[in-house]
Amino acid sequence: MQQAQAQGLPTATTGDVTPEPVREGIDLIVNGERFRHTGDPLMPLLWYLRDVLRLTGTKLGDAHGEDGYDLVLVNGKAVSAIKRPMARLAGARVTTVEGLAHADGSLHPLQQAFIDEDAIGCGYCTPGWLIAGIDLLTRKPKPSDEDIDKLPNRCRCGVQTRVRRAIKRAAGVKA
């Protein structure tokens, strides 16, 4: 006991020692499920999704999040997951491409439109296009070609024309 006191260790033997958390957790909801992040609060959301939750649909384009590959919906708005630290997500609702389909397994209308218009090239950029498209359709239910062309997404496969048709199909606008 004297050695424990010398080392600054608790000496109570009554079982009333309550461990204190190292740090507060960050509670958030991802695809409708509650999670608590207790790791580094500066960790980018992208790495939390991919490395902790194993939701690998969201991709890394570059460290600046300028290609649209890493887009997710945070409280309904498209944001770059690589630029968003976990510390800014307390209480947030995050939706990734894995969370777009309905609980019964049916696809989101924009996902179905991408299939119908064959708007999937290699697939690397598709999750980002879907998230950006849903954000656009929420803000502007009948988007123009110019609205779609302003989306931040890049595609090296050249499916932009088919993506435009898919977004318009989901909006019910004649392409």
Short mmCIF file of N, CA and C in Angstrom, two decimals:
data_model
loop_
_atom_site.label_atom_id
_atom_site.label_comp_id
_atom_site.label_asym_id
_atom_site.label_seq_id
_atom_site.Cartn_x
_atom_site.Cartn_y
_atom_site.Cartn_z
N MET A 1 0.83 -1.19 0.00
CA MET A 1 0.00 0.00 0.00
C MET A 1 0.87 1.25 0.00
N GLN A 2 1.97 1.21 0.77
CA GLN A 2 2.86 2.36 0.80
C GLN A 2 3.52 2.57 -0.57
N GLN A 3 3.82 1.45 -1.23
CA GLN A 3 4.42 1.57 -2.56
C GLN A 3 3.41 2.20 -3.54
N ALA A 4 2.13 1.81 -3.44
CA ALA A 4 1.10 2.37 -4.31
C ALA A 4 0.93 3.86 -4.05
N GLN A 5 0.97 4.25 -2.79
CA GLN A 5 0.85 5.68 -2.46
C GLN A 5 2.05 6.44 -3.00
N ALA A 6 3.23 5.84 -2.91
CA ALA A 6 4.43 6.50 -3.42
C ALA A 6 4.36 6.70 -4.93
N GLN A 7 3.68 5.80 -5.63
CA GLN A 7 3.54 5.91 -7.08
C GLN A 7 2.32 6.73 -7.49
N GLY A 8 1.54 7.19 -6.53
CA GLY A 8 0.38 8.00 -6.84
C GLY A 8 -0.81 7.17 -7.30
N LEU A 9 -0.79 5.88 -7.04
CA LEU A 9 -1.88 5.01 -7.45
C LEU A 9 -2.98 5.03 -6.40
N PRO A 10 -4.23 4.85 -6.80
CA PRO A 10 -5.31 4.83 -5.81
C PRO A 10 -5.12 3.65 -4.85
N THR A 11 -5.45 3.89 -3.60
CA THR A 11 -5.26 2.86 -2.57
C THR A 11 -6.57 2.39 -1.99
N ALA A 12 -7.67 2.90 -2.46
CA ALA A 12 -8.95 2.50 -1.91
C ALA A 12 -9.20 1.03 -2.20
N THR A 13 -9.69 0.35 -1.26
CA THR A 13 -9.97 -1.08 -1.42
C THR A 13 -11.45 -1.38 -1.30
N THR A 14 -12.24 -0.32 -1.21
CA THR A 14 -13.67 -0.53 -1.05
C THR A 14 -14.39 -0.69 -2.38
N GLY A 15 -13.72 -0.57 -3.52
CA GLY A 15 -14.36 -0.71 -4.81
C GLY A 15 -15.06 0.54 -5.28
N ASP A 16 -14.78 1.69 -4.62
CA ASP A 16 -15.44 2.93 -5.01
C ASP A 16 -14.62 3.76 -5.99
N VAL A 17 -13.68 3.17 -6.66
CA VAL A 17 -12.87 3.88 -7.65
C VAL A 17 -13.61 3.85 -8.98
N THR A 18 -13.88 5.01 -9.53
CA THR A 18 -14.57 5.10 -10.80
C THR A 18 -13.58 5.64 -11.84
N PRO A 19 -13.31 4.87 -12.88
CA PRO A 19 -12.38 5.38 -13.89
C PRO A 19 -12.95 6.59 -14.60
N GLU A 20 -12.09 7.52 -14.92
CA GLU A 20 -12.52 8.71 -15.64
C GLU A 20 -12.19 8.52 -17.11
N PRO A 21 -13.07 8.94 -17.99
CA PRO A 21 -12.79 8.80 -19.42
C PRO A 21 -11.58 9.65 -19.82
N VAL A 22 -10.81 9.14 -20.76
CA VAL A 22 -9.65 9.87 -21.25
C VAL A 22 -10.09 11.16 -21.94
N ARG A 23 -11.15 11.04 -22.72
CA ARG A 23 -11.73 12.22 -23.38
C ARG A 23 -13.20 11.97 -23.65
N GLU A 24 -13.92 13.05 -23.85
CA GLU A 24 -15.34 12.93 -24.17
C GLU A 24 -15.48 12.29 -25.54
N GLY A 25 -16.54 11.59 -25.73
CA GLY A 25 -16.81 11.02 -27.04
C GLY A 25 -17.55 12.01 -27.92
N ILE A 26 -17.53 11.74 -29.21
CA ILE A 26 -18.27 12.54 -30.19
C ILE A 26 -19.37 11.64 -30.72
N ASP A 27 -20.60 11.98 -30.37
CA ASP A 27 -21.74 11.18 -30.82
C ASP A 27 -22.24 11.69 -32.15
N LEU A 28 -22.48 10.77 -33.05
CA LEU A 28 -23.04 11.12 -34.35
C LEU A 28 -23.86 9.94 -34.86
N ILE A 29 -24.62 10.21 -35.88
CA ILE A 29 -25.45 9.17 -36.49
C ILE A 29 -24.97 9.00 -37.92
N VAL A 30 -24.62 7.77 -38.26
CA VAL A 30 -24.15 7.46 -39.62
C VAL A 30 -25.13 6.45 -40.22
N ASN A 31 -25.72 6.84 -41.32
CA ASN A 31 -26.68 5.98 -42.03
C ASN A 31 -27.76 5.45 -41.09
N GLY A 32 -28.21 6.33 -40.19
CA GLY A 32 -29.30 5.99 -39.28
C GLY A 32 -28.90 5.23 -38.03
N GLU A 33 -27.61 4.97 -37.86
CA GLU A 33 -27.13 4.21 -36.70
C GLU A 33 -26.26 5.11 -35.83
N ARG A 34 -26.43 5.03 -34.51
CA ARG A 34 -25.66 5.86 -33.57
C ARG A 34 -24.26 5.30 -33.36
N PHE A 35 -23.28 6.23 -33.34
CA PHE A 35 -21.89 5.87 -33.06
C PHE A 35 -21.29 6.90 -32.12
N ARG A 36 -20.24 6.49 -31.40
CA ARG A 36 -19.48 7.41 -30.56
C ARG A 36 -18.01 7.26 -30.91
N HIS A 37 -17.41 8.38 -31.33
CA HIS A 37 -15.99 8.41 -31.66
C HIS A 37 -15.24 8.88 -30.43
N THR A 38 -14.30 8.06 -29.95
CA THR A 38 -13.51 8.45 -28.78
C THR A 38 -12.04 8.62 -29.13
N GLY A 39 -11.74 8.58 -30.41
CA GLY A 39 -10.36 8.74 -30.86
C GLY A 39 -10.00 10.20 -31.06
N ASP A 40 -9.02 10.43 -31.88
CA ASP A 40 -8.52 11.77 -32.17
C ASP A 40 -9.64 12.64 -32.74
N PRO A 41 -9.97 13.75 -32.09
CA PRO A 41 -11.03 14.61 -32.61
C PRO A 41 -10.67 15.30 -33.92
N LEU A 42 -9.40 15.30 -34.27
CA LEU A 42 -8.99 15.92 -35.53
C LEU A 42 -8.99 14.93 -36.70
N MET A 43 -9.32 13.68 -36.41
CA MET A 43 -9.39 12.68 -37.48
C MET A 43 -10.41 13.12 -38.53
N PRO A 44 -10.05 13.11 -39.81
CA PRO A 44 -11.04 13.44 -40.84
C PRO A 44 -12.16 12.40 -40.88
N LEU A 45 -13.36 12.86 -41.15
CA LEU A 45 -14.52 11.98 -41.25
C LEU A 45 -14.25 10.84 -42.23
N LEU A 46 -13.56 11.12 -43.33
CA LEU A 46 -13.30 10.09 -44.33
C LEU A 46 -12.62 8.87 -43.71
N TRP A 47 -11.59 9.12 -42.89
CA TRP A 47 -10.87 7.98 -42.29
C TRP A 47 -11.72 7.29 -41.24
N TYR A 48 -12.56 8.03 -40.53
CA TYR A 48 -13.47 7.39 -39.57
C TYR A 48 -14.41 6.45 -40.31
N LEU A 49 -14.98 6.93 -41.41
CA LEU A 49 -15.92 6.10 -42.17
C LEU A 49 -15.22 4.87 -42.74
N ARG A 50 -14.08 5.08 -43.37
CA ARG A 50 -13.40 3.98 -44.07
C ARG A 50 -12.68 3.03 -43.10
N ASP A 51 -11.92 3.57 -42.16
CA ASP A 51 -11.05 2.74 -41.32
C ASP A 51 -11.71 2.23 -40.05
N VAL A 52 -12.63 2.99 -39.49
CA VAL A 52 -13.28 2.57 -38.24
C VAL A 52 -14.59 1.84 -38.54
N LEU A 53 -15.45 2.47 -39.34
CA LEU A 53 -16.75 1.86 -39.61
C LEU A 53 -16.73 0.91 -40.81
N ARG A 54 -15.65 0.92 -41.57
CA ARG A 54 -15.51 0.05 -42.76
C ARG A 54 -16.55 0.36 -43.83
N LEU A 55 -16.94 1.62 -43.92
CA LEU A 55 -17.82 2.08 -44.99
C LEU A 55 -16.91 2.65 -46.08
N THR A 56 -16.58 1.84 -47.06
CA THR A 56 -15.54 2.20 -48.03
C THR A 56 -16.08 2.77 -49.33
N GLY A 57 -17.36 3.06 -49.38
CA GLY A 57 -17.92 3.65 -50.61
C GLY A 57 -17.39 5.05 -50.86
N THR A 58 -17.18 5.82 -49.83
CA THR A 58 -16.65 7.17 -49.96
C THR A 58 -15.15 7.06 -50.24
N LYS A 59 -14.70 7.75 -51.29
CA LYS A 59 -13.32 7.60 -51.76
C LYS A 59 -12.49 8.86 -51.49
N LEU A 60 -11.18 8.65 -51.51
CA LEU A 60 -10.24 9.77 -51.40
C LEU A 60 -9.84 10.20 -52.80
N GLY A 61 -10.01 11.49 -53.08
CA GLY A 61 -9.54 12.04 -54.35
C GLY A 61 -8.20 12.69 -54.15
N ASP A 62 -8.17 13.63 -53.25
CA ASP A 62 -6.93 14.30 -52.87
C ASP A 62 -7.11 14.84 -51.46
N ALA A 63 -6.05 15.38 -50.91
CA ALA A 63 -6.09 15.86 -49.53
C ALA A 63 -6.94 17.11 -49.36
N HIS A 64 -7.33 17.73 -50.46
CA HIS A 64 -8.10 18.97 -50.39
C HIS A 64 -9.59 18.77 -50.66
N GLY A 65 -10.01 17.56 -51.04
CA GLY A 65 -11.42 17.28 -51.26
C GLY A 65 -12.02 18.04 -52.41
N GLU A 66 -11.24 18.24 -53.45
CA GLU A 66 -11.71 19.06 -54.57
C GLU A 66 -12.28 18.27 -55.74
N ASP A 67 -12.21 16.94 -55.70
CA ASP A 67 -12.67 16.14 -56.83
C ASP A 67 -14.08 15.58 -56.65
N GLY A 68 -14.62 15.71 -55.46
CA GLY A 68 -15.96 15.22 -55.19
C GLY A 68 -16.04 13.74 -54.89
N TYR A 69 -14.92 13.04 -54.86
CA TYR A 69 -14.95 11.61 -54.57
C TYR A 69 -15.32 11.33 -53.12
N ASP A 70 -15.05 12.28 -52.24
CA ASP A 70 -15.21 12.06 -50.80
C ASP A 70 -16.46 12.73 -50.24
N LEU A 71 -17.43 13.01 -51.09
CA LEU A 71 -18.63 13.70 -50.60
C LEU A 71 -19.54 12.76 -49.80
N VAL A 72 -20.06 13.29 -48.72
CA VAL A 72 -21.10 12.64 -47.92
C VAL A 72 -22.12 13.71 -47.56
N LEU A 73 -23.28 13.29 -47.13
CA LEU A 73 -24.28 14.24 -46.65
C LEU A 73 -24.11 14.40 -45.14
N VAL A 74 -23.93 15.62 -44.69
CA VAL A 74 -23.90 15.93 -43.26
C VAL A 74 -25.08 16.85 -42.99
N ASN A 75 -26.02 16.33 -42.23
CA ASN A 75 -27.27 17.05 -41.97
C ASN A 75 -27.93 17.48 -43.28
N GLY A 76 -27.85 16.60 -44.27
CA GLY A 76 -28.53 16.81 -45.55
C GLY A 76 -27.77 17.59 -46.59
N LYS A 77 -26.58 18.07 -46.28
CA LYS A 77 -25.80 18.86 -47.23
C LYS A 77 -24.52 18.12 -47.61
N ALA A 78 -24.15 18.20 -48.88
CA ALA A 78 -22.94 17.54 -49.35
C ALA A 78 -21.71 18.28 -48.81
N VAL A 79 -20.82 17.52 -48.18
CA VAL A 79 -19.57 18.09 -47.66
C VAL A 79 -18.43 17.11 -47.96
N SER A 80 -17.24 17.65 -48.01
CA SER A 80 -16.05 16.84 -48.22
C SER A 80 -15.70 16.14 -46.91
N ALA A 81 -15.63 14.81 -46.95
CA ALA A 81 -15.33 14.04 -45.74
C ALA A 81 -13.86 14.14 -45.34
N ILE A 82 -12.98 14.44 -46.29
CA ILE A 82 -11.57 14.55 -45.93
C ILE A 82 -11.31 15.89 -45.23
N LYS A 83 -12.12 16.88 -45.51
CA LYS A 83 -11.91 18.21 -44.90
C LYS A 83 -12.69 18.39 -43.60
N ARG A 84 -13.54 17.43 -43.24
CA ARG A 84 -14.38 17.60 -42.05
C ARG A 84 -13.82 16.78 -40.89
N PRO A 85 -13.25 17.45 -39.86
CA PRO A 85 -12.74 16.71 -38.70
C PRO A 85 -13.89 16.20 -37.83
N MET A 86 -13.65 15.12 -37.14
CA MET A 86 -14.67 14.53 -36.28
C MET A 86 -15.15 15.53 -35.23
N ALA A 87 -14.28 16.42 -34.77
CA ALA A 87 -14.64 17.39 -33.74
C ALA A 87 -15.82 18.27 -34.15
N ARG A 88 -16.05 18.42 -35.45
CA ARG A 88 -17.15 19.26 -35.94
C ARG A 88 -18.42 18.47 -36.22
N LEU A 89 -18.47 17.23 -35.76
CA LEU A 89 -19.61 16.38 -36.12
C LEU A 89 -20.46 15.95 -34.93
N ALA A 90 -20.27 16.54 -33.78
CA ALA A 90 -21.08 16.17 -32.61
C ALA A 90 -22.56 16.40 -32.92
N GLY A 91 -23.32 15.34 -32.81
CA GLY A 91 -24.76 15.43 -33.05
C GLY A 91 -25.17 15.42 -34.51
N ALA A 92 -24.21 15.28 -35.42
CA ALA A 92 -24.50 15.34 -36.86
C ALA A 92 -25.12 14.04 -37.36
N ARG A 93 -25.86 14.16 -38.44
CA ARG A 93 -26.40 13.00 -39.16
C ARG A 93 -25.61 12.90 -40.46
N VAL A 94 -24.91 11.81 -40.62
CA VAL A 94 -24.07 11.59 -41.79
C VAL A 94 -24.70 10.49 -42.64
N THR A 95 -24.78 10.74 -43.93
CA THR A 95 -25.26 9.72 -44.86
C THR A 95 -24.18 9.48 -45.90
N THR A 96 -23.78 8.24 -46.03
CA THR A 96 -22.82 7.85 -47.06
C THR A 96 -23.58 7.15 -48.19
N VAL A 97 -22.85 6.82 -49.23
CA VAL A 97 -23.51 6.11 -50.34
C VAL A 97 -24.12 4.80 -49.87
N GLU A 98 -23.54 4.19 -48.85
CA GLU A 98 -24.09 2.94 -48.33
C GLU A 98 -25.45 3.14 -47.67
N GLY A 99 -25.74 4.37 -47.27
CA GLY A 99 -26.99 4.66 -46.58
C GLY A 99 -28.08 5.22 -47.47
N LEU A 100 -27.86 5.24 -48.78
CA LEU A 100 -28.87 5.83 -49.68
C LEU A 100 -30.06 4.90 -49.95
N ALA A 101 -29.80 3.61 -50.04
CA ALA A 101 -30.90 2.68 -50.32
C ALA A 101 -31.86 2.65 -49.13
N HIS A 102 -33.08 2.30 -49.39
CA HIS A 102 -34.10 2.23 -48.35
C HIS A 102 -33.92 0.95 -47.52
N ALA A 103 -34.54 0.92 -46.35
CA ALA A 103 -34.41 -0.22 -45.44
C ALA A 103 -34.86 -1.53 -46.08
N ASP A 104 -35.80 -1.44 -47.02
CA ASP A 104 -36.29 -2.67 -47.67
C ASP A 104 -35.38 -3.12 -48.81
N GLY A 105 -34.28 -2.39 -49.01
CA GLY A 105 -33.33 -2.77 -50.05
C GLY A 105 -33.55 -2.09 -51.38
N SER A 106 -34.68 -1.40 -51.53
CA SER A 106 -34.91 -0.70 -52.79
C SER A 106 -33.96 0.50 -52.89
N LEU A 107 -33.56 0.80 -54.10
CA LEU A 107 -32.59 1.86 -54.33
C LEU A 107 -33.21 3.23 -54.22
N HIS A 108 -32.38 4.21 -53.90
CA HIS A 108 -32.78 5.61 -53.99
C HIS A 108 -33.08 5.89 -55.47
N PRO A 109 -34.06 6.73 -55.78
CA PRO A 109 -34.38 6.99 -57.19
C PRO A 109 -33.16 7.44 -58.02
N LEU A 110 -32.23 8.17 -57.42
CA LEU A 110 -31.06 8.59 -58.19
C LEU A 110 -30.14 7.40 -58.45
N GLN A 111 -30.02 6.49 -57.52
CA GLN A 111 -29.22 5.28 -57.77
C GLN A 111 -29.83 4.50 -58.95
N GLN A 112 -31.15 4.36 -58.95
CA GLN A 112 -31.81 3.63 -60.04
C GLN A 112 -31.61 4.36 -61.36
N ALA A 113 -31.68 5.69 -61.33
CA ALA A 113 -31.47 6.47 -62.56
C ALA A 113 -30.05 6.28 -63.09
N PHE A 114 -29.06 6.19 -62.19
CA PHE A 114 -27.68 5.93 -62.63
C PHE A 114 -27.59 4.58 -63.34
N ILE A 115 -28.29 3.60 -62.84
CA ILE A 115 -28.30 2.28 -63.49
C ILE A 115 -29.01 2.37 -64.83
N ASP A 116 -30.18 3.01 -64.84
CA ASP A 116 -30.97 3.10 -66.06
C ASP A 116 -30.23 3.85 -67.17
N GLU A 117 -29.45 4.86 -66.81
CA GLU A 117 -28.73 5.66 -67.80
C GLU A 117 -27.29 5.17 -68.01
N ASP A 118 -26.93 4.08 -67.38
CA ASP A 118 -25.57 3.53 -67.48
C ASP A 118 -24.54 4.62 -67.17
N ALA A 119 -24.78 5.31 -66.06
CA ALA A 119 -23.93 6.45 -65.68
C ALA A 119 -22.81 6.05 -64.74
N ILE A 120 -22.36 4.82 -64.85
CA ILE A 120 -21.29 4.33 -63.98
C ILE A 120 -20.11 3.91 -64.85
N GLY A 121 -19.03 4.66 -64.75
CA GLY A 121 -17.83 4.30 -65.52
C GLY A 121 -17.08 3.22 -64.76
N CYS A 122 -15.92 3.58 -64.23
CA CYS A 122 -15.15 2.61 -63.43
C CYS A 122 -15.76 2.46 -62.04
N GLY A 123 -16.60 3.42 -61.62
CA GLY A 123 -17.27 3.35 -60.34
C GLY A 123 -16.59 4.12 -59.22
N TYR A 124 -15.36 4.57 -59.44
CA TYR A 124 -14.64 5.27 -58.37
C TYR A 124 -15.33 6.56 -57.98
N CYS A 125 -15.80 7.31 -58.95
CA CYS A 125 -16.41 8.61 -58.66
C CYS A 125 -17.91 8.52 -58.40
N THR A 126 -18.53 7.38 -58.67
CA THR A 126 -19.99 7.25 -58.59
C THR A 126 -20.56 7.62 -57.23
N PRO A 127 -19.99 7.17 -56.11
CA PRO A 127 -20.58 7.57 -54.81
C PRO A 127 -20.62 9.10 -54.64
N GLY A 128 -19.56 9.77 -55.05
CA GLY A 128 -19.54 11.23 -54.94
C GLY A 128 -20.57 11.89 -55.83
N TRP A 129 -20.73 11.36 -57.05
CA TRP A 129 -21.76 11.89 -57.94
C TRP A 129 -23.15 11.72 -57.33
N LEU A 130 -23.41 10.56 -56.74
CA LEU A 130 -24.72 10.30 -56.15
C LEU A 130 -25.00 11.28 -55.00
N ILE A 131 -24.02 11.48 -54.14
CA ILE A 131 -24.21 12.39 -53.01
C ILE A 131 -24.41 13.83 -53.52
N ALA A 132 -23.57 14.24 -54.46
CA ALA A 132 -23.71 15.60 -55.01
C ALA A 132 -25.05 15.76 -55.72
N GLY A 133 -25.47 14.71 -56.44
CA GLY A 133 -26.75 14.77 -57.15
C GLY A 133 -27.93 14.88 -56.19
N ILE A 134 -27.89 14.14 -55.10
CA ILE A 134 -28.98 14.21 -54.11
C ILE A 134 -29.01 15.58 -53.46
N ASP A 135 -27.85 16.10 -53.14
CA ASP A 135 -27.78 17.46 -52.57
C ASP A 135 -28.37 18.46 -53.55
N LEU A 136 -28.00 18.34 -54.83
CA LEU A 136 -28.53 19.27 -55.84
C LEU A 136 -30.05 19.14 -55.97
N LEU A 137 -30.54 17.90 -56.05
CA LEU A 137 -31.98 17.70 -56.21
C LEU A 137 -32.77 18.19 -55.00
N THR A 138 -32.14 18.17 -53.83
CA THR A 138 -32.80 18.70 -52.63
C THR A 138 -32.91 20.22 -52.72
N ARG A 139 -31.83 20.83 -53.18
CA ARG A 139 -31.83 22.30 -53.29
C ARG A 139 -32.60 22.79 -54.50
N LYS A 140 -32.52 22.03 -55.59
CA LYS A 140 -33.12 22.46 -56.86
C LYS A 140 -33.77 21.23 -57.52
N PRO A 141 -35.05 21.01 -57.28
CA PRO A 141 -35.71 19.79 -57.76
C PRO A 141 -35.70 19.62 -59.28
N LYS A 142 -35.58 20.67 -60.04
CA LYS A 142 -35.55 20.59 -61.51
C LYS A 142 -34.27 21.27 -62.01
N PRO A 143 -33.13 20.63 -61.86
CA PRO A 143 -31.86 21.28 -62.21
C PRO A 143 -31.66 21.38 -63.72
N SER A 144 -30.96 22.42 -64.10
CA SER A 144 -30.60 22.62 -65.51
C SER A 144 -29.26 21.93 -65.78
N ASP A 145 -28.90 21.86 -67.06
CA ASP A 145 -27.58 21.31 -67.41
C ASP A 145 -26.48 22.11 -66.71
N GLU A 146 -26.64 23.41 -66.68
CA GLU A 146 -25.64 24.27 -66.04
C GLU A 146 -25.51 23.97 -64.55
N ASP A 147 -26.66 23.74 -63.88
CA ASP A 147 -26.62 23.37 -62.45
C ASP A 147 -25.82 22.09 -62.25
N ILE A 148 -26.07 21.12 -63.10
CA ILE A 148 -25.38 19.82 -62.97
C ILE A 148 -23.90 19.98 -63.29
N ASP A 149 -23.60 20.78 -64.31
CA ASP A 149 -22.19 20.97 -64.69
C ASP A 149 -21.39 21.69 -63.60
N LYS A 150 -22.07 22.38 -62.70
CA LYS A 150 -21.37 23.09 -61.62
C LYS A 150 -21.00 22.17 -60.44
N LEU A 151 -21.49 20.94 -60.46
CA LEU A 151 -21.15 20.02 -59.36
C LEU A 151 -19.64 19.84 -59.32
N PRO A 152 -19.09 19.63 -58.13
CA PRO A 152 -17.63 19.61 -58.00
C PRO A 152 -16.97 18.29 -58.43
N ASN A 153 -17.76 17.36 -58.90
CA ASN A 153 -17.25 16.03 -59.18
C ASN A 153 -16.46 15.97 -60.47
N ARG A 154 -15.47 15.10 -60.45
CA ARG A 154 -14.68 14.84 -61.66
C ARG A 154 -14.77 13.36 -61.97
N CYS A 155 -14.72 13.05 -63.26
CA CYS A 155 -14.74 11.67 -63.71
C CYS A 155 -13.74 11.53 -64.84
N ARG A 156 -12.86 10.57 -64.67
CA ARG A 156 -11.83 10.35 -65.70
C ARG A 156 -12.32 9.39 -66.78
N CYS A 157 -13.48 8.76 -66.55
CA CYS A 157 -14.03 7.82 -67.52
C CYS A 157 -14.89 8.51 -68.58
N GLY A 158 -15.26 9.74 -68.34
CA GLY A 158 -16.04 10.48 -69.32
C GLY A 158 -17.53 10.18 -69.30
N VAL A 159 -18.11 9.88 -68.14
CA VAL A 159 -19.54 9.59 -68.07
C VAL A 159 -20.38 10.82 -67.69
N GLN A 160 -19.80 11.99 -67.75
CA GLN A 160 -20.52 13.18 -67.31
C GLN A 160 -21.86 13.36 -68.04
N THR A 161 -21.90 13.08 -69.34
CA THR A 161 -23.14 13.25 -70.09
C THR A 161 -24.21 12.29 -69.57
N ARG A 162 -23.80 11.07 -69.26
CA ARG A 162 -24.76 10.08 -68.73
C ARG A 162 -25.17 10.44 -67.30
N VAL A 163 -24.26 11.01 -66.53
CA VAL A 163 -24.60 11.45 -65.17
C VAL A 163 -25.65 12.56 -65.26
N ARG A 164 -25.45 13.46 -66.20
CA ARG A 164 -26.42 14.55 -66.38
C ARG A 164 -27.81 13.98 -66.68
N ARG A 165 -27.85 13.00 -67.60
CA ARG A 165 -29.14 12.38 -67.94
C ARG A 165 -29.75 11.67 -66.73
N ALA A 166 -28.92 11.02 -65.93
CA ALA A 166 -29.42 10.30 -64.74
C ALA A 166 -30.01 11.27 -63.73
N ILE A 167 -29.34 12.36 -63.48
CA ILE A 167 -29.86 13.34 -62.51
C ILE A 167 -31.18 13.91 -63.02
N LYS A 168 -31.24 14.19 -64.32
CA LYS A 168 -32.49 14.72 -64.88
C LYS A 168 -33.60 13.66 -64.85
N ARG A 169 -33.23 12.41 -65.07
CA ARG A 169 -34.24 11.34 -65.00
C ARG A 169 -34.81 11.27 -63.59
N ALA A 170 -33.94 11.32 -62.58
CA ALA A 170 -34.41 11.26 -61.19
C ALA A 170 -35.27 12.47 -60.86
N ALA A 171 -34.99 13.59 -61.49
CA ALA A 171 -35.77 14.81 -61.24
C ALA A 171 -37.06 14.83 -62.04
N GLY A 172 -37.18 13.89 -62.98
CA GLY A 172 -38.38 13.89 -63.82
C GLY A 172 -38.33 14.96 -64.88
N VAL A 173 -37.11 15.40 -65.22
CA VAL A 173 -36.92 16.42 -66.24
C VAL A 173 -36.45 15.74 -67.51
N LYS A 174 -37.01 16.12 -68.66
CA LYS A 174 -36.58 15.54 -69.93
C LYS A 174 -35.16 15.99 -70.23
N ALA A 175 -34.29 15.00 -70.47
CA ALA A 175 -32.87 15.30 -70.74
C ALA A 175 -32.65 15.80 -72.15
#
